Amino acid sequence: MEGSRLDLREPIGDAISRIRFAPRSNNLLISSWDSVLRLYDVDGSELRLESISEGALLDCCFEDEETALSAGSDGCIRRYNLCSGTQDVAGKHGDCIKCIEYSAQTGQVITSSLDKKLKFWDMNRSGNSGCTKVVDSDVWSMALCGVYLLAAGGTAVDVHDLRNLNGPVQSKELSTDYPIRCVRSFPTCQGYVTGLVDGCVALKYFDPTNEMGCVFRCHPKSKNGRLHLVAINDIGLHPCYDTFVTGDNEGYAIMWDAQGRKKLFEFPRYPNSVSSLTYNCNGQLLAVASSFTYHEANEVEEAPQIFIHKMENLARTSSA
């Protein structure tokens, strides 16, 4: 299934860190190391916003259809009015911010930084310095699951209740020697999936009686007769069907049956690593960012690109 490439007028000047579709529309938010936040209207094939900041942007998210947030290497949380194009600094860490999420249910912005701190900001309160939690290791990836926050660091996932920030309500250590690269929540909020540096995926459920949890290798590569480990950079879970897509550091994206643990479809290899991918709100579109990631020393540093795949027929076939 060939994807159409977005025409962004001018090439993105550095690695793409994150792409996300809007909550209800096909507007695509793009953060990158060139310090620019971009908003692209996929339906209208129009670049609607380019907003420059002082630091490299390592993550981004929507607050709603008209407001977005970014996490910067300068420790700043920036908030953008997507209609006017204005931005301001909504908060700050003492070090580079790696992840950012917005909870529509609690009105909180959650950030993780290389200072080993999680911060929970109430956007409805002016001058709020944020509630700070010190964690044992750098949080490499975060995801929201209803009123719960999933924070992955090292080989463990901590689950925080956003309504009670005394500490994690659950902590799960994966039986692996390889660190977690990304964590994403099931749309049903019954559990989550993690992608590991060694090309494995781990499915975990909150209900201890659910025996569907598993770990399987989904991106094994072989070189010279030896297993060549390729990190999974991102995972996109379909909002309606029990399938997900993994993207790895060698430019491969594969769709999987979550319950059957079997490959459903492999997309044509992308020019660069798959740095990020995201479904739109109804799962009819899949956006894939092909970009170097600074994770490997020998990555090909070609100009980053974004591809859009129409998923309607493939998704229905996969769920049959």
PDB file of C-alpha atoms in Angstrom, residues 68-235:
ATOM      1  CA  ALA A  68      -1.387  22.585  20.968  1.00  0.00           C
ATOM      2  CA  LEU A  69       1.599  22.030  23.269  1.00  0.00           C
ATOM      3  CA  SER A  70       5.252  21.203  22.679  1.00  0.00           C
ATOM      4  CA  ALA A  71       8.172  19.921  24.762  1.00  0.00           C
ATOM      5  CA  GLY A  72      11.507  21.628  24.166  1.00  0.00           C
ATOM      6  CA  SER A  73      15.183  20.837  24.655  1.00  0.00           C
ATOM      7  CA  ASP A  74      15.407  24.207  26.436  1.00  0.00           C
ATOM      8  CA  GLY A  75      13.117  22.858  29.178  1.00  0.00           C
ATOM      9  CA  CYS A  76      10.134  24.939  28.052  1.00  0.00           C
ATOM     10  CA  ILE A  77       6.525  23.867  27.622  1.00  0.00           C
ATOM     11  CA  ARG A  78       5.057  25.988  24.867  1.00  0.00           C
ATOM     12  CA  ARG A  79       1.351  26.481  24.276  1.00  0.00           C
ATOM     13  CA  TYR A  80       0.115  27.480  20.806  1.00  0.00           C
ATOM     14  CA  ASN A  81      -3.070  29.097  19.606  1.00  0.00           C
ATOM     15  CA  LEU A  82      -3.455  27.305  16.283  1.00  0.00           C
ATOM     16  CA  CYS A  83      -5.878  29.912  14.921  1.00  0.00           C
ATOM     17  CA  SER A  84      -3.804  33.031  15.590  1.00  0.00           C
ATOM     18  CA  GLY A  85      -0.378  31.377  15.454  1.00  0.00           C
ATOM     19  CA  THR A  86       0.665  32.896  18.782  1.00  0.00           C
ATOM     20  CA  GLN A  87       2.598  30.984  21.441  1.00  0.00           C
ATOM     21  CA  ASP A  88       3.655  31.427  25.058  1.00  0.00           C
ATOM     22  CA  VAL A  89       5.669  29.506  27.652  1.00  0.00           C
ATOM     23  CA  ALA A  90       3.237  27.595  29.888  1.00  0.00           C
ATOM     24  CA  GLY A  91       5.845  26.013  32.191  1.00  0.00           C
ATOM     25  CA  LYS A  92       9.455  25.004  32.507  1.00  0.00           C
ATOM     26  CA  HIS A  93      11.725  22.165  33.650  1.00  0.00           C
ATOM     27  CA  GLY A  94      15.332  22.438  34.746  1.00  0.00           C
ATOM     28  CA  ASP A  95      16.452  20.213  31.871  1.00  0.00           C
ATOM     29  CA  CYS A  96      15.410  18.970  28.431  1.00  0.00           C
ATOM     30  CA  ILE A  97      11.747  17.834  28.263  1.00  0.00           C
ATOM     31  CA  LYS A  98      11.375  14.429  26.609  1.00  0.00           C
ATOM     32  CA  CYS A  99       7.581  13.801  26.663  1.00  0.00           C
ATOM     33  CA  ILE A 100       4.359  15.755  26.917  1.00  0.00           C
ATOM     34  CA  GLU A 101       0.705  14.668  27.236  1.00  0.00           C
ATOM     35  CA  TYR A 102      -2.576  16.487  27.832  1.00  0.00           C
ATOM     36  CA  SER A 103      -5.445  14.885  29.751  1.00  0.00           C
ATOM     37  CA  ALA A 104      -8.801  16.245  28.611  1.00  0.00           C
ATOM     38  CA  GLN A 105     -10.461  14.423  31.522  1.00  0.00           C
ATOM     39  CA  THR A 106      -8.474  16.176  34.274  1.00  0.00           C
ATOM     40  CA  GLY A 107      -7.268  19.323  32.464  1.00  0.00           C
ATOM     41  CA  GLN A 108      -3.642  18.484  33.226  1.00  0.00           C
ATOM     42  CA  VAL A 109      -0.509  18.722  31.133  1.00  0.00           C
ATOM     43  CA  ILE A 110       2.034  16.056  32.072  1.00  0.00           C
ATOM     44  CA  THR A 111       5.712  16.362  31.197  1.00  0.00           C
ATOM     45  CA  SER A 112       8.815  14.264  31.772  1.00  0.00           C
ATOM     46  CA  SER A 113      12.345  15.596  31.699  1.00  0.00           C
ATOM     47  CA  LEU A 114      15.929  14.381  31.736  1.00  0.00           C
ATOM     48  CA  ASP A 115      16.090  15.809  35.279  1.00  0.00           C
ATOM     49  CA  LYS A 116      14.251  12.589  36.287  1.00  0.00           C
ATOM     50  CA  LYS A 117      11.090  14.490  37.144  1.00  0.00           C
ATOM     51  CA  LEU A 118       7.453  14.123  36.190  1.00  0.00           C
ATOM     52  CA  LYS A 119       5.427  17.332  36.395  1.00  0.00           C
ATOM     53  CA  PHE A 120       1.655  17.663  36.403  1.00  0.00           C
ATOM     54  CA  TRP A 121       0.409  21.119  35.389  1.00  0.00           C
ATOM     55  CA  ASP A 122      -3.132  22.403  35.850  1.00  0.00           C
ATOM     56  CA  MET A 123      -3.811  24.535  32.781  1.00  0.00           C
ATOM     57  CA  ASN A 124      -6.905  26.005  34.419  1.00  0.00           C
ATOM     58  CA  ARG A 125      -4.841  27.703  37.130  1.00  0.00           C
ATOM     59  CA  SER A 126      -2.679  30.711  36.312  1.00  0.00           C
ATOM     60  CA  GLY A 127       0.824  30.766  37.757  1.00  0.00           C
ATOM     61  CA  ASN A 128       0.737  27.069  38.627  1.00  0.00           C
ATOM     62  CA  SER A 129       4.291  25.759  39.035  1.00  0.00           C
ATOM     63  CA  GLY A 130       3.137  22.165  38.668  1.00  0.00           C
ATOM     64  CA  CYS A 131       3.119  19.168  40.974  1.00  0.00           C
ATOM     65  CA  THR A 132       6.517  17.460  40.764  1.00  0.00           C
ATOM     66  CA  LYS A 133       7.342  13.773  41.219  1.00  0.00           C
ATOM     67  CA  VAL A 134      10.917  12.496  41.239  1.00  0.00           C
ATOM     68  CA  VAL A 135      11.289   9.145  39.460  1.00  0.00           C
ATOM     69  CA  ASP A 136      14.046   6.531  39.590  1.00  0.00           C
ATOM     70  CA  SER A 137      15.045   6.768  35.926  1.00  0.00           C
ATOM     71  CA  ASP A 138      14.474   8.918  32.871  1.00  0.00           C
ATOM     72  CA  VAL A 139      10.945   8.535  31.522  1.00  0.00           C
ATOM     73  CA  TRP A 140      11.513   7.712  27.861  1.00  0.00           C
ATOM     74  CA  SER A 141       7.866   7.497  26.816  1.00  0.00           C
ATOM     75  CA  MET A 142       4.404   8.325  28.169  1.00  0.00           C
ATOM     76  CA  ALA A 143       0.792   7.607  27.242  1.00  0.00           C
ATOM     77  CA  LEU A 144      -2.633   8.364  28.689  1.00  0.00           C
ATOM     78  CA  CYS A 145      -5.146   5.651  29.525  1.00  0.00           C
ATOM     79  CA  GLY A 146      -8.300   7.371  30.743  1.00  0.00           C
ATOM     80  CA  VAL A 147      -7.422   9.038  34.061  1.00  0.00           C
ATOM     81  CA  TYR A 148      -4.183   7.060  34.277  1.00  0.00           C
ATOM     82  CA  LEU A 149      -0.727   7.981  33.032  1.00  0.00           C
ATOM     83  CA  LEU A 150       1.647   5.319  31.757  1.00  0.00           C
ATOM     84  CA  ALA A 151       5.282   6.307  32.270  1.00  0.00           C
ATOM     85  CA  ALA A 152       7.959   4.028  30.801  1.00  0.00           C
ATOM     86  CA  GLY A 153      11.573   4.168  31.913  1.00  0.00           C
ATOM     87  CA  GLY A 154      14.219   1.484  31.646  1.00  0.00           C
ATOM     88  CA  THR A 155      12.375  -1.850  31.628  1.00  0.00           C
ATOM     89  CA  ALA A 156       9.397  -0.772  33.765  1.00  0.00           C
ATOM     90  CA  VAL A 157       6.045   0.963  33.274  1.00  0.00           C
ATOM     91  CA  ASP A 158       4.626   2.975  36.188  1.00  0.00           C
ATOM     92  CA  VAL A 159       0.898   3.728  36.264  1.00  0.00           C
ATOM     93  CA  HIS A 160      -0.112   7.018  37.906  1.00  0.00           C
ATOM     94  CA  ASP A 161      -3.660   8.025  38.849  1.00  0.00           C
ATOM     95  CA  LEU A 162      -4.027  11.671  37.738  1.00  0.00           C
ATOM     96  CA  ARG A 163      -6.649  12.218  40.452  1.00  0.00           C
ATOM     97  CA  ASN A 164      -4.264  11.182  43.239  1.00  0.00           C
ATOM     98  CA  LEU A 165      -0.581  11.918  42.732  1.00  0.00           C
ATOM     99  CA  ASN A 166       0.815  10.369  45.901  1.00  0.00           C
ATOM    100  CA  GLY A 167       2.701   7.802  43.834  1.00  0.00           C
ATOM    101  CA  PRO A 168       2.263   5.137  41.157  1.00  0.00           C
ATOM    102  CA  VAL A 169      -0.722   2.876  41.736  1.00  0.00           C
ATOM    103  CA  GLN A 170       0.974   0.104  39.787  1.00  0.00           C
ATOM    104  CA  SER A 171       4.455  -0.673  38.542  1.00  0.00           C
ATOM    105  CA  LYS A 172       5.238  -3.487  36.097  1.00  0.00           C
ATOM    106  CA  GLU A 173       8.761  -4.632  35.349  1.00  0.00           C
ATOM    107  CA  LEU A 174       9.109  -6.389  32.012  1.00  0.00           C
ATOM    108  CA  SER A 175      11.073  -9.625  31.924  1.00  0.00           C
ATOM    109  CA  THR A 176      13.662  -8.285  29.500  1.00  0.00           C
ATOM    110  CA  ASP A 177      17.181  -6.922  29.541  1.00  0.00           C
ATOM    111  CA  TYR A 178      16.365  -4.347  26.862  1.00  0.00           C
ATOM    112  CA  PRO A 179      14.858  -0.924  27.628  1.00  0.00           C
ATOM    113  CA  ILE A 180      11.448   0.275  26.519  1.00  0.00           C
ATOM    114  CA  ARG A 181      11.470   2.704  23.601  1.00  0.00           C
ATOM    115  CA  CYS A 182       7.720   3.520  23.543  1.00  0.00           C
ATOM    116  CA  VAL A 183       4.495   2.817  25.425  1.00  0.00           C
ATOM    117  CA  ARG A 184       0.994   3.273  23.991  1.00  0.00           C
ATOM    118  CA  SER A 185      -2.458   2.670  25.498  1.00  0.00           C
ATOM    119  CA  PHE A 186      -5.190   0.432  24.108  1.00  0.00           C
ATOM    120  CA  PRO A 187      -8.177   2.520  22.919  1.00  0.00           C
ATOM    121  CA  THR A 188     -10.336   0.493  25.339  1.00  0.00           C
ATOM    122  CA  CYS A 189      -8.040   1.496  28.238  1.00  0.00           C
ATOM    123  CA  GLN A 190      -7.830  -2.158  29.294  1.00  0.00           C
ATOM    124  CA  GLY A 191      -4.058  -2.235  28.981  1.00  0.00           C
ATOM    125  CA  TYR A 192      -1.099  -1.073  26.954  1.00  0.00           C
ATOM    126  CA  VAL A 193       1.602  -2.135  24.533  1.00  0.00           C
ATOM    127  CA  THR A 194       5.318  -1.376  24.729  1.00  0.00           C
ATOM    128  CA  GLY A 195       7.950  -1.409  22.007  1.00  0.00           C
ATOM    129  CA  LEU A 196      11.463  -2.442  23.002  1.00  0.00           C
ATOM    130  CA  VAL A 197      14.943  -1.701  21.728  1.00  0.00           C
ATOM    131  CA  ASP A 198      15.400  -5.361  20.713  1.00  0.00           C
ATOM    132  CA  GLY A 199      12.410  -5.362  18.330  1.00  0.00           C
ATOM    133  CA  CYS A 200       9.964  -7.003  20.754  1.00  0.00           C
ATOM    134  CA  VAL A 201       6.464  -5.901  21.640  1.00  0.00           C
ATOM    135  CA  ALA A 202       4.883  -6.565  25.040  1.00  0.00           C
ATOM    136  CA  LEU A 203       1.093  -6.489  25.511  1.00  0.00           C
ATOM    137  CA  LYS A 204      -0.014  -5.983  29.113  1.00  0.00           C
ATOM    138  CA  TYR A 205      -3.492  -5.865  30.669  1.00  0.00           C
ATOM    139  CA  PHE A 206      -4.530  -4.238  33.941  1.00  0.00           C
ATOM    140  CA  ASP A 207      -6.868  -7.103  34.852  1.00  0.00           C
ATOM    141  CA  PRO A 208      -4.636  -9.780  36.437  1.00  0.00           C
ATOM    142  CA  THR A 209      -7.049 -12.510  35.310  1.00  0.00           C
ATOM    143  CA  ASN A 210      -6.618 -11.552  31.649  1.00  0.00           C
ATOM    144  CA  GLU A 211      -4.260 -14.116  30.128  1.00  0.00           C
ATOM    145  CA  MET A 212      -3.932 -12.357  26.763  1.00  0.00           C
ATOM    146  CA  GLY A 213      -0.777 -10.509  27.821  1.00  0.00           C
ATOM    147  CA  CYS A 214       2.299 -11.605  25.915  1.00  0.00           C
ATOM    148  CA  VAL A 215       5.717 -10.687  24.568  1.00  0.00           C
ATOM    149  CA  PHE A 216       6.686 -11.466  20.984  1.00  0.00           C
ATOM    150  CA  ARG A 217       9.429 -10.465  18.598  1.00  0.00           C
ATOM    151  CA  CYS A 218       7.949  -8.521  15.702  1.00  0.00           C
ATOM    152  CA  HIS A 219      10.925  -6.886  13.990  1.00  0.00           C
ATOM    153  CA  PRO A 220      13.679  -9.534  13.836  1.00  0.00           C
ATOM    154  CA  LYS A 221      16.341  -8.904  11.251  1.00  0.00           C
ATOM    155  CA  SER A 222      19.189 -11.190  10.230  1.00  0.00           C
ATOM    156  CA  LYS A 223      22.661 -10.127   9.140  1.00  0.00           C
ATOM    157  CA  ASN A 224      25.411 -12.612   8.349  1.00  0.00           C
ATOM    158  CA  GLY A 225      23.367 -15.415   9.922  1.00  0.00           C
ATOM    159  CA  ARG A 226      23.013 -13.555  13.220  1.00  0.00           C
ATOM    160  CA  LEU A 227      19.972 -11.962  14.796  1.00  0.00           C
ATOM    161  CA  HIS A 228      20.135  -8.222  14.216  1.00  0.00           C
ATOM    162  CA  LEU A 229      18.139  -6.263  16.786  1.00  0.00           C
ATOM    163  CA  VAL A 230      16.169  -3.296  15.491  1.00  0.00           C
ATOM    164  CA  ALA A 231      14.462  -0.913  17.924  1.00  0.00           C
ATOM    165  CA  ILE A 232      10.730  -0.190  17.701  1.00  0.00           C
ATOM    166  CA  ASN A 233      10.391   3.581  17.755  1.00  0.00           C
ATOM    167  CA  ASP A 234       6.619   3.942  17.828  1.00  0.00           C
ATOM    168  CA  ILE A 235       3.340   2.020  17.855  1.00  0.00           C
TER     169      ILE A 235
END
